Coordinates of C-alpha atoms in Angstrom, one line a residue:
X827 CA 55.2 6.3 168.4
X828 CA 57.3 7.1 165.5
X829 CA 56.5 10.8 165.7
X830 CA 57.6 11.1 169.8
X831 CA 60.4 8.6 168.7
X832 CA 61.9 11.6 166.4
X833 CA 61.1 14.4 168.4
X834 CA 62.8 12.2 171.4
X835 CA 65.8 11.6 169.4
X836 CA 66.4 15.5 168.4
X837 CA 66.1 16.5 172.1
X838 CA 69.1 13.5 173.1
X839 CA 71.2 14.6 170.0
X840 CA 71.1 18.3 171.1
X841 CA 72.2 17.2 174.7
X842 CA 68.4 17.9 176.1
X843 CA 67.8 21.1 177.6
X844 CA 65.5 23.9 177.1
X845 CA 64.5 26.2 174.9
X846 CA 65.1 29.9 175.1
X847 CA 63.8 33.0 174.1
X848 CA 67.0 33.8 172.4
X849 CA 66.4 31.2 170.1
X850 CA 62.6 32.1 169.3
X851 CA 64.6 35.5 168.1
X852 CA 67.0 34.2 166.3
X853 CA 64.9 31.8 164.3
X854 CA 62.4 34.8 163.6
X855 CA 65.6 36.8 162.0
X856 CA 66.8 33.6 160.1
X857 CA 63.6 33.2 158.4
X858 CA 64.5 36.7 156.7
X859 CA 67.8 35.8 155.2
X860 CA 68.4 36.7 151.7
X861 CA 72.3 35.7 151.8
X862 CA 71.8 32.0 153.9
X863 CA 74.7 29.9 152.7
X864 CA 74.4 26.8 150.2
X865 CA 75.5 23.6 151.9
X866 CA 78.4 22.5 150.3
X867 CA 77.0 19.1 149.8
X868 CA 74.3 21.3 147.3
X869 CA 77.4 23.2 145.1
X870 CA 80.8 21.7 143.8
X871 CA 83.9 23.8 143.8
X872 CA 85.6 23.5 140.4
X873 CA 89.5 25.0 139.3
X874 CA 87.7 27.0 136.9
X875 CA 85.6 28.6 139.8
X876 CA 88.5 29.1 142.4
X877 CA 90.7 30.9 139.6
X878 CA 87.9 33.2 138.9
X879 CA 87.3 33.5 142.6
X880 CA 91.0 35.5 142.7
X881 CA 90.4 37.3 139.5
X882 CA 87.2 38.9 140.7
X883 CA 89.1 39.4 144.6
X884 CA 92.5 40.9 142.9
X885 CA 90.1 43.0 140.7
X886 CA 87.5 44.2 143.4
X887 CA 90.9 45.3 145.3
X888 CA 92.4 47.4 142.7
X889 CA 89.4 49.2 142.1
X890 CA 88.4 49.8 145.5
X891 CA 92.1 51.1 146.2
X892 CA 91.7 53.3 143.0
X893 CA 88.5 54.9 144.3
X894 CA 90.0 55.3 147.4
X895 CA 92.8 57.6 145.8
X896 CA 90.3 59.3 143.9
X897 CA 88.9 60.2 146.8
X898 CA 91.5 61.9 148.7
X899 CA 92.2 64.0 146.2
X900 CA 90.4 66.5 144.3
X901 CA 89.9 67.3 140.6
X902 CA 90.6 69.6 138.4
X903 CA 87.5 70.9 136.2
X904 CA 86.8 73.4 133.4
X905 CA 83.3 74.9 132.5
X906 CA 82.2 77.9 130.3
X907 CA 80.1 80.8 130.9
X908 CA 78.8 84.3 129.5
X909 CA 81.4 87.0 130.5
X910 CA 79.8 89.4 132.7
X911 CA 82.2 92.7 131.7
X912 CA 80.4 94.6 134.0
X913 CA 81.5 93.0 137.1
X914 CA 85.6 93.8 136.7
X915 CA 87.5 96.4 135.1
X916 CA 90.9 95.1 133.1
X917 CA 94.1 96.3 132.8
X918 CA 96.2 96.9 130.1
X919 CA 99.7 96.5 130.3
X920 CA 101.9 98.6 127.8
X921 CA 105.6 99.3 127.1
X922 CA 106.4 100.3 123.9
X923 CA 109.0 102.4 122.5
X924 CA 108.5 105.0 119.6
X925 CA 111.7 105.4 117.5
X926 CA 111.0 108.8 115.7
X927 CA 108.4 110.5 118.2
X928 CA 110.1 112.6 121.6
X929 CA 108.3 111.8 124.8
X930 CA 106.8 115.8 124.3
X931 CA 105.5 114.8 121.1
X932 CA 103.9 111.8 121.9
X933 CA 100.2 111.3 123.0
X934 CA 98.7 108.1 124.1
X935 CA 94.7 107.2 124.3
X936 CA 92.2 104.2 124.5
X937 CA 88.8 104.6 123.0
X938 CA 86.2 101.8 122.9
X939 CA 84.2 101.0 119.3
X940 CA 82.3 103.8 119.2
X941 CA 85.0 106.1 120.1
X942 CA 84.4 107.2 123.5
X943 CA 87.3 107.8 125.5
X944 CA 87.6 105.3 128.0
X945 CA 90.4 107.3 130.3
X946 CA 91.2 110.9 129.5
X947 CA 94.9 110.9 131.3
X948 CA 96.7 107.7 131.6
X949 CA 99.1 107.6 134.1
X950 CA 102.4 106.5 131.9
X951 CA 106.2 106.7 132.6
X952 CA 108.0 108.5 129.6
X953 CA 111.3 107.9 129.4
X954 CA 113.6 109.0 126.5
X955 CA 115.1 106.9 124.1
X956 CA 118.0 107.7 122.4
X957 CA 119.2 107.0 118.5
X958 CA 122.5 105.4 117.5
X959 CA 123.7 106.2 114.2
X960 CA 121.6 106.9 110.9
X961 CA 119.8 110.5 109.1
X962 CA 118.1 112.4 111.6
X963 CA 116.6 115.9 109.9
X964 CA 113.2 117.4 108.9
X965 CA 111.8 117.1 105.6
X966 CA 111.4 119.6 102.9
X967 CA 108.7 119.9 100.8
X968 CA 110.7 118.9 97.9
X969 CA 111.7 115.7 99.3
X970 CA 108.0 114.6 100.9
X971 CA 106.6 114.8 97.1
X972 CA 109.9 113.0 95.8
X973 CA 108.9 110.4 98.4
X974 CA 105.0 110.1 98.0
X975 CA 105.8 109.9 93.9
X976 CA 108.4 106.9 94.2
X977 CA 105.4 105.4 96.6
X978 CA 103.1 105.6 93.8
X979 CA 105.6 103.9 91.5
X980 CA 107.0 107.2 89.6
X981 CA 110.6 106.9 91.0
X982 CA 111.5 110.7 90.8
X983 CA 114.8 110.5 91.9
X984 CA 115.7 109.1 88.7
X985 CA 115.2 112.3 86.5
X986 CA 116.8 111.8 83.1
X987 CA 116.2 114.0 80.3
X988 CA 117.1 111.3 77.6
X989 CA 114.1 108.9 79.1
X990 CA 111.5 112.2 77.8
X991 CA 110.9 112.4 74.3
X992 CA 111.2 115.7 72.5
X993 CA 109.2 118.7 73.7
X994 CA 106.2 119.0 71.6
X995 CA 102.7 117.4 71.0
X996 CA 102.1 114.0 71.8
X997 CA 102.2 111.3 69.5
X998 CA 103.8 108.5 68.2
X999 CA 105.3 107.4 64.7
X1000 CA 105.3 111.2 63.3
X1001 CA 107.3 114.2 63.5
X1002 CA 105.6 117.2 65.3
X1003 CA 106.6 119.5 63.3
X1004 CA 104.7 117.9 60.4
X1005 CA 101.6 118.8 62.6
X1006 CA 99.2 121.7 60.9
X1007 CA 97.9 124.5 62.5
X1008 CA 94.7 123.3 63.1
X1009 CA 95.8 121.2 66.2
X1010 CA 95.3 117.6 64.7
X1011 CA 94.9 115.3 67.2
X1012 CA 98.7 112.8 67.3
X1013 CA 99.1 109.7 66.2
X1014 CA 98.4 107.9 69.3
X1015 CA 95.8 106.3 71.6
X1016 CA 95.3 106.6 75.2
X1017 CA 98.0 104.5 75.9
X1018 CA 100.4 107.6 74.8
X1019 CA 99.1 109.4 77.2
X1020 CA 99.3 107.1 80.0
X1021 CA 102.8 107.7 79.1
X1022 CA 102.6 111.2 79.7
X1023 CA 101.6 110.9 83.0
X1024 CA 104.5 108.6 83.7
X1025 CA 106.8 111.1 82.2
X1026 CA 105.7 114.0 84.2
X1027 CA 107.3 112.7 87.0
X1028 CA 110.3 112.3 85.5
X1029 CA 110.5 116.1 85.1
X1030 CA 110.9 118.8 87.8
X1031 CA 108.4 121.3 85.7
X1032 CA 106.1 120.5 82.8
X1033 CA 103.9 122.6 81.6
X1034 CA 100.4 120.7 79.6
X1035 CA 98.7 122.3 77.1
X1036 CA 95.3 121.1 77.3
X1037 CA 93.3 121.9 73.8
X1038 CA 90.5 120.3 71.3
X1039 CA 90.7 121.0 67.7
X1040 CA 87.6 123.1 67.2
X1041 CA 88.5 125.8 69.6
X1042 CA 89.5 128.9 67.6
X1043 CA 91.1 130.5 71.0
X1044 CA 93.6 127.2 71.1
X1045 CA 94.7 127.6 67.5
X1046 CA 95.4 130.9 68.3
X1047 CA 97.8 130.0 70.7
X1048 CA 99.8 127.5 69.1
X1049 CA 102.2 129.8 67.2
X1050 CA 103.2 131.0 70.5
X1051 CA 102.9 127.4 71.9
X1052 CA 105.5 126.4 69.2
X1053 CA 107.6 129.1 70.0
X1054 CA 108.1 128.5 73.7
X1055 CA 108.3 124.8 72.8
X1056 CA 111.5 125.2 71.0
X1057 CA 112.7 127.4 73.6
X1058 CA 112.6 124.2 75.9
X1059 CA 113.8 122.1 73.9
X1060 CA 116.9 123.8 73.2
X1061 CA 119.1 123.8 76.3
X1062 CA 121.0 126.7 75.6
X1063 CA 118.0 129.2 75.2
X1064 CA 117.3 132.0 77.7
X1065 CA 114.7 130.0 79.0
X1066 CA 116.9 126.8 79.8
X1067 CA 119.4 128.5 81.4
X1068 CA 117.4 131.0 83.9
X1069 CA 114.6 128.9 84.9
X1070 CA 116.4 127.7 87.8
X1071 CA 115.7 127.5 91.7
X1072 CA 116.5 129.6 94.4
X1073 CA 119.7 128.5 94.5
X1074 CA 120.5 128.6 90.7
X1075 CA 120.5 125.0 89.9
X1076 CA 119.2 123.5 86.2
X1077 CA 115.7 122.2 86.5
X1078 CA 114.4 119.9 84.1
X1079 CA 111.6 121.2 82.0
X1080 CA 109.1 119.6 79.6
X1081 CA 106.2 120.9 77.7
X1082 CA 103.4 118.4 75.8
X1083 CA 100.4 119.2 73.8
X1084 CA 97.0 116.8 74.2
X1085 CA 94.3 116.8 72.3
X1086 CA 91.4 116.8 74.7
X1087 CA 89.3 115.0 72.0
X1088 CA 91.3 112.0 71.7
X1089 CA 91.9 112.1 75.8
X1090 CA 88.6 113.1 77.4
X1091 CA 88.9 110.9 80.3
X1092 CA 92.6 111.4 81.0
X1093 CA 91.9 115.5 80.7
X1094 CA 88.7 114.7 83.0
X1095 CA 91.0 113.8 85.5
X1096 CA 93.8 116.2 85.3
X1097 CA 90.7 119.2 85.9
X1098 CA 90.8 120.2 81.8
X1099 CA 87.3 121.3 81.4
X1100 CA 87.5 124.9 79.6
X1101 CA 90.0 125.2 76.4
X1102 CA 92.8 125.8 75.9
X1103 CA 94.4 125.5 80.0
X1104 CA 97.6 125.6 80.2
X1105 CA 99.2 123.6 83.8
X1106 CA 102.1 123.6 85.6
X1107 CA 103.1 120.1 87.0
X1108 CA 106.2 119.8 89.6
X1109 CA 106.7 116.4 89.8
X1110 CA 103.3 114.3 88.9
X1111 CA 101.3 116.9 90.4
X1112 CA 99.5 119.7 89.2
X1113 CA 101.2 122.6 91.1
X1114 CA 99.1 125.7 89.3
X1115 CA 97.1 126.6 86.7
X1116 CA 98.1 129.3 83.8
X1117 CA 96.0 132.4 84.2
X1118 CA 95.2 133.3 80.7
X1119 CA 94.4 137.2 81.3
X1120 CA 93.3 138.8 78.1
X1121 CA 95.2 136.3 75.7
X1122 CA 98.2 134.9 74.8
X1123 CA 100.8 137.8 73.5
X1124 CA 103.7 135.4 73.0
X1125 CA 105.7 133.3 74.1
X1126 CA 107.2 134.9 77.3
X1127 CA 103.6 134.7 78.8
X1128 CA 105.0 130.7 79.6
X1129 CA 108.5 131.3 80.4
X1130 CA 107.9 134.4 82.9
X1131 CA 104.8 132.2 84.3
X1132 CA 107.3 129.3 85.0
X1133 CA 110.4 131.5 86.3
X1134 CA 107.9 133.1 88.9
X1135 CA 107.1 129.5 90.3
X1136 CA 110.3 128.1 90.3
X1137 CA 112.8 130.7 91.6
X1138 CA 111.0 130.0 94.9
X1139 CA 111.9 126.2 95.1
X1140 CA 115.0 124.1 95.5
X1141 CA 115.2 120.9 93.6
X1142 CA 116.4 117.8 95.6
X1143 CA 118.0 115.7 93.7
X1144 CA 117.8 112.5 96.6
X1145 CA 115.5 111.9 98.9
X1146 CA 115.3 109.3 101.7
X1147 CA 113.2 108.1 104.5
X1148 CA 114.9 108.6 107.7
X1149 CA 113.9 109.9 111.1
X1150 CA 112.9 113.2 111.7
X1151 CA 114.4 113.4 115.7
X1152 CA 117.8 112.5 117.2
X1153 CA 115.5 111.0 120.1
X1154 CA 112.3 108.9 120.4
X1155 CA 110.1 107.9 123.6
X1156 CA 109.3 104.6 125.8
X1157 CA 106.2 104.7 127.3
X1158 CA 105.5 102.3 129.8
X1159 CA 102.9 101.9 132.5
X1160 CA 99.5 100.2 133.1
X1161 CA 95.9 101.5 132.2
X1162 CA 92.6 100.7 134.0
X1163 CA 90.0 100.5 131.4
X1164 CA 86.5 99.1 131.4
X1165 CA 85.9 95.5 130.2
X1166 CA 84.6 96.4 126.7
X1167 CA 86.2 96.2 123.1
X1168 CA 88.5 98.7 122.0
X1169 CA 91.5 100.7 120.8
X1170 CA 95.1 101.9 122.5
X1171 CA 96.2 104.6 120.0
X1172 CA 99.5 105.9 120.3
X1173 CA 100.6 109.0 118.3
X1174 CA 102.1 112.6 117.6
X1175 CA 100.2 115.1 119.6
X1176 CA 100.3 119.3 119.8
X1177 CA 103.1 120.6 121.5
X1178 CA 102.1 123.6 123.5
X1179 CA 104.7 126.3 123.6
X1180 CA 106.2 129.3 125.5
X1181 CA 103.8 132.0 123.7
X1182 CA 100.4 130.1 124.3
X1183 CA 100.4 128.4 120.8
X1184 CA 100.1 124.6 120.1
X1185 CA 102.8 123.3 117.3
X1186 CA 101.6 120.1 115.5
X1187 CA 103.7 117.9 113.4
X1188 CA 103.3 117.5 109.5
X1189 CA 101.2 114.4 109.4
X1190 CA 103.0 113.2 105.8
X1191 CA 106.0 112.7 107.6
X1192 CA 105.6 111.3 111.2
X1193 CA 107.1 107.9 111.4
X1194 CA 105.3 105.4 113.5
X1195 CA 107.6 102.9 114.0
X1196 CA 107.8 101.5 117.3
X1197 CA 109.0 98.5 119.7
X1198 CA 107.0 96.5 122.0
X1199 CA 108.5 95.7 124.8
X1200 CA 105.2 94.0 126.4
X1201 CA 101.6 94.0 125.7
X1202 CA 99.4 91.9 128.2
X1203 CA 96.4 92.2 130.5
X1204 CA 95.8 91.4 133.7
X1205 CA 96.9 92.5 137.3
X1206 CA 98.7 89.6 138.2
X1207 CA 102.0 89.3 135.5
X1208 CA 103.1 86.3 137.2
X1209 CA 100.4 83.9 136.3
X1210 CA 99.8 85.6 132.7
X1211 CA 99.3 83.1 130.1
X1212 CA 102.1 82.5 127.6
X1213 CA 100.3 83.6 124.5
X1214 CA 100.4 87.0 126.0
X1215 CA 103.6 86.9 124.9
X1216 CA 102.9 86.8 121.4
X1217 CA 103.9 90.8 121.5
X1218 CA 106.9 90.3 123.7
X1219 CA 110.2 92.0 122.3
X1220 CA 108.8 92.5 118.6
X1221 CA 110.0 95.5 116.1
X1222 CA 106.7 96.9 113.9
X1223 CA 108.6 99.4 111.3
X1224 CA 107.5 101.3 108.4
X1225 CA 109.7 101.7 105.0
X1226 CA 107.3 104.2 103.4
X1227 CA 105.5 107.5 104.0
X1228 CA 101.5 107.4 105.1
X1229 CA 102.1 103.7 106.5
X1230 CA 100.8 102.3 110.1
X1231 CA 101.3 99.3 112.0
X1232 CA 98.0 97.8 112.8
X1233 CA 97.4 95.4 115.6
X1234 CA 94.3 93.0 116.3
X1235 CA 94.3 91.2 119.4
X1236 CA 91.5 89.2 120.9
X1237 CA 91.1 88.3 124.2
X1238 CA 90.3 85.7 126.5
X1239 CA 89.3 85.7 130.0
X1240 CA 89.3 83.2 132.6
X1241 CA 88.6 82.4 136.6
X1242 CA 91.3 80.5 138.2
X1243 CA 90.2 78.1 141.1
X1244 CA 91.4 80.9 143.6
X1245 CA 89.1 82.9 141.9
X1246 CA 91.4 85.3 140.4
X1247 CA 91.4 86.1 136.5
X1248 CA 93.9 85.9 134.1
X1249 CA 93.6 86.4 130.3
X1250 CA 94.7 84.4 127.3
X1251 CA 95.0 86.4 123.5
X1252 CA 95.4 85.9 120.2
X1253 CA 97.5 88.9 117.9
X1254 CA 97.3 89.4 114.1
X1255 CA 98.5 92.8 112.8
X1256 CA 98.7 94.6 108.9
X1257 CA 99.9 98.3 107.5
X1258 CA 97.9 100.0 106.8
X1259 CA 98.1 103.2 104.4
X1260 CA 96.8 106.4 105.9
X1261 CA 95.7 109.3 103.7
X1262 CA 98.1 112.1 103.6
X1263 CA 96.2 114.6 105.3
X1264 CA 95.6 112.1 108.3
X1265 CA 97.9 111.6 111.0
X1266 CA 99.4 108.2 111.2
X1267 CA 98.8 105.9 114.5
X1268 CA 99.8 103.0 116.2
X1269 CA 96.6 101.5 117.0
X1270 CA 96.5 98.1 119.0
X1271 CA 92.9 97.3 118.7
X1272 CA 91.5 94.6 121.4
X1273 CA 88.5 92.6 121.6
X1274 CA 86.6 90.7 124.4
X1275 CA 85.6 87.4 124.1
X1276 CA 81.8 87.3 125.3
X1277 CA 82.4 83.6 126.6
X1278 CA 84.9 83.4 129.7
X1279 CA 86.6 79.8 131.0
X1280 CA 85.9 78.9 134.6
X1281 CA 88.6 76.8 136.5
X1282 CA 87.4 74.8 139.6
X1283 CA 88.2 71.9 141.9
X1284 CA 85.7 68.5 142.8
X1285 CA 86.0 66.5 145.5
X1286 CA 84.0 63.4 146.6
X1287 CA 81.6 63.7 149.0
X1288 CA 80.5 60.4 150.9
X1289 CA 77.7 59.7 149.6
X1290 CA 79.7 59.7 146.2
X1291 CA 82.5 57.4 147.6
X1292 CA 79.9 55.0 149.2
X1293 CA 77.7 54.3 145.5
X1294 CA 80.6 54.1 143.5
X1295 CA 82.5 51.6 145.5
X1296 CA 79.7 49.4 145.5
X1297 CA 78.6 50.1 142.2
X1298 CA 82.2 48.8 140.9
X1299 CA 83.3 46.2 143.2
X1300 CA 79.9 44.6 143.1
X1301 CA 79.4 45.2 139.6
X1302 CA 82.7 43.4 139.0
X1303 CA 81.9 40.8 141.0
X1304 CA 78.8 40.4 139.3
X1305 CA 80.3 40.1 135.7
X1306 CA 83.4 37.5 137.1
X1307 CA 80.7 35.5 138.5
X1308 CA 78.6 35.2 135.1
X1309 CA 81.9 34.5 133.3
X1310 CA 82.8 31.6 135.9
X1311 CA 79.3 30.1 135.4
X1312 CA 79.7 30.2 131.6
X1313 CA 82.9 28.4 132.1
X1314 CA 81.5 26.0 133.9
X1315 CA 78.6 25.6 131.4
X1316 CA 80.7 25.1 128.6
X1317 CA 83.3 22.8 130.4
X1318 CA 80.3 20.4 131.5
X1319 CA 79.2 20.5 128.2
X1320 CA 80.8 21.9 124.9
X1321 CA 77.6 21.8 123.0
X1322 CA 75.5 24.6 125.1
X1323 CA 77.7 27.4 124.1

């Protein structure tokens, strides 16, 4: 009775009716709820749980608006990857300006590291530069040896007789006259003849006699020795006053005895291997040896040697670097090279001329100074990257003979997101001194990076959006709800934290 008096009262407190399939359904779905609410008679709603309630809402809806914005638009990404060179060629963009070389005189080439030539005629614009003021003129002979001696530190401009001490043998502390005929070796070490050297180039002529004491042919010689000795030290001798130039004007003479004994290494080096050898020296260099013949007769077997090689020279008494042309030559224009390492020389070249022949300048005194107007790479000069422009508008100059700018650049490559490269360098450069039978260059050389920077754009695909938006917001949710529980905990009851 109590059973059917239940059951009896359900039925009247639902109203009575029937029971429909609807209902069978819905109470097979209910059994599977995961999320069925908690009767608020089983949880208690607390300050602490309502204020955390809006932090985790307010902080669910800023990061589901961030994502959202992320989403929309897309990001910027960089990655790096081995440069394939072989897939592009690159192009070099040059204007430069060469102060002292006409546009017929000028010859431009890029060669890779082992020195094949990449392109055999690039296509350049050569336009004409003209000089302002200053020395324009070709060098003499006389003045490219004054030059190359005050480069080595012998200032020859500065010839003084009173810096040279007497003609004679070399020595220090003792006369050299009191010297016997047996060719002592001076009082001196090697030092003194160091200072020989120096002294030669303070003299336009100077002839060395170049002995050792136990030759019997070099004591022979030194009465006549003696003789033209005097001769050059007095400056009103026959010898002082007719040894001039071509154009009859006084040359400085000197004339010093070593002892090859006492000096093997510094006769070593000047050539002095048989005895005696008699050598000219114009300036600091040997110009010619003495032939001997069948002796010395006297001493007019120096002074006619000397007057010979003289009369055909003009001493200069200046000498300055300055340009050789009234005219130099811009070259500007873009190469197509290969993508490999290597070198943009720029230099004097033949000059062909009306009878078939090729005329070639003196390489000791071609002046590469130049002017870079612009050095980059790439097609595209809009987008190049600043440091391109590390070469923009810059002066390279050289103050002395058998000097060359020098430039080392390396480069950069990278792949924009439109897929179109541009290039990023780096630019270091030195003189460097060229040997004088060499023919100075400007040479830019240029290096590849083997590692290239890829530029590219991500976006969010839906799948993305979806996982991370749940991942957050219900991760955040998560953590609020553990920190209001703690709360709660520790509210309750101080003690359980």
């Amino acid at each position: 009775k109590a059973t059917v008096s239940v059951l009896n009262w359900r039925w009247a407190a639902g109203g009575g009716g029937r029971c429909s399939k609807a209902d069978n359904t819905m109470g097979v779905f209910g059994a599977l709820d995961s999320f069925a609410p908690v009767s608020r008679d089983m949880s208690k709603a607390t300050p602490v749980g309502g204020t955390m309630t809006l932090v985790a809402g307010a902080l669910c809806t800023v990061l589901f608006l961030q994502h959202v914005t992320a989403a929309l638009y897309e990001t910027k990404e960089n990655a790096v990857r081995i440069l394939d060179s072989s897939a592009f060629d690159i192009d070099i963009n040059l204007d430069v300006t060469m102060f002292d070389l006409p546009c017929e005189h000028v010859g431009l080439g890029v060669w890779d590291m082992l020195g094949a030539d990449l392109v055999s005629r690039p296509k350049m614009e050569n336009i004409t530069a003209d000089h302002l003021n200053g020395t324009v003129g070709q060098y003499s002979d006389e003045e490219v040896e004054l030059l190359e001696m005050r480069e080595e530190g012998k200032d020859a401009a500065k010839k003084d007789a009173s810096l040279a001490p007497p003609a004679g043998d070399v020595g220090e502390g003792k006369d050299a006259a009191k010297k016997d005929a047996s060719l002592a070796p001076p009082a001196g070490d090697v030092g003194a003849v160091k200072d020989l050297e120096q002294l030669v180039a303070h003299q336009d002529y100077t002839m060395i006699f170049f002995s050792v004491g136990w030759c019997r042919y070099c004591r022979a010689a030194k009465p006549y020795w003696n003789l033209f000795v005097s001769q050059v030290k007095d400056p009103n001798s026959d010898f002082s006053k007719t040894a001039t130039d071509k154009t009859g004007a006084k040359l400085v003479h000197g004339a010093y005895a070593v002892d090859c004994d006492q000096n093997p290494k510094f006769c070593k080096e000047q050539g002095a291997s048989a005895y005696p050898t008699f050598k000219l020296y114009r300036g600091a260099r040997a110009s010619e040896e003495m032939p001997l013949g069948h002796g010395i007769s006297g001493a007019s077997h120096f002074t006619t040697f000397i007057k010979d090689k003289v009369k055909t020279h003009v001493k200069v008494v200046k000498a300055e670097y300055h340009r050789l042309f009234d005219r130099g030559c811009r070259l500007k224009g873009v190469i197509t090279v290969p993508a490999v390492p290597g070198t943009v020389r720029i230099g004097p070249k033949a000059q062909s001329t009306d009878d078939g022949l090729h005329r070639s300048l003196n390489p000791r005194v071609v002046n590469v100074s130049h002017h870079i107007h612009h050095f980059s790479f790439g097609a595209n000069l809009a987008r190049r990257d600043a440091s391109q422009e590390a070469l923009e508008n810059t002066d390279w100059r050289v103050a002395h003979l058998h000097e060359a700018p020098v430039h080392f650049v390396n480069v950069v490559s990278s792949v924009g997101i439109d897929s179109e490269r541009t290039f990023s360098m780096t630019h270091t450069q030195r003189v460097a001194r060229v040997a004088a039978d060499e023919v100075p260059l400007v040479k830019i050389h240029y290096d590849l990076s083997p590692i290239e920077v890829v530029h590219f754009s991500e976006g969010w695909t839906f799948y993305h959006f979806v996982t991370s938006v749940l991942a957050v917001v219900g991760g955040s949710y998560s953590v609020v709800e553990v920190g209001s529980h703690m709360l709660n905990a520790v509210q309750a009851d101080p003690h359980s934290l």
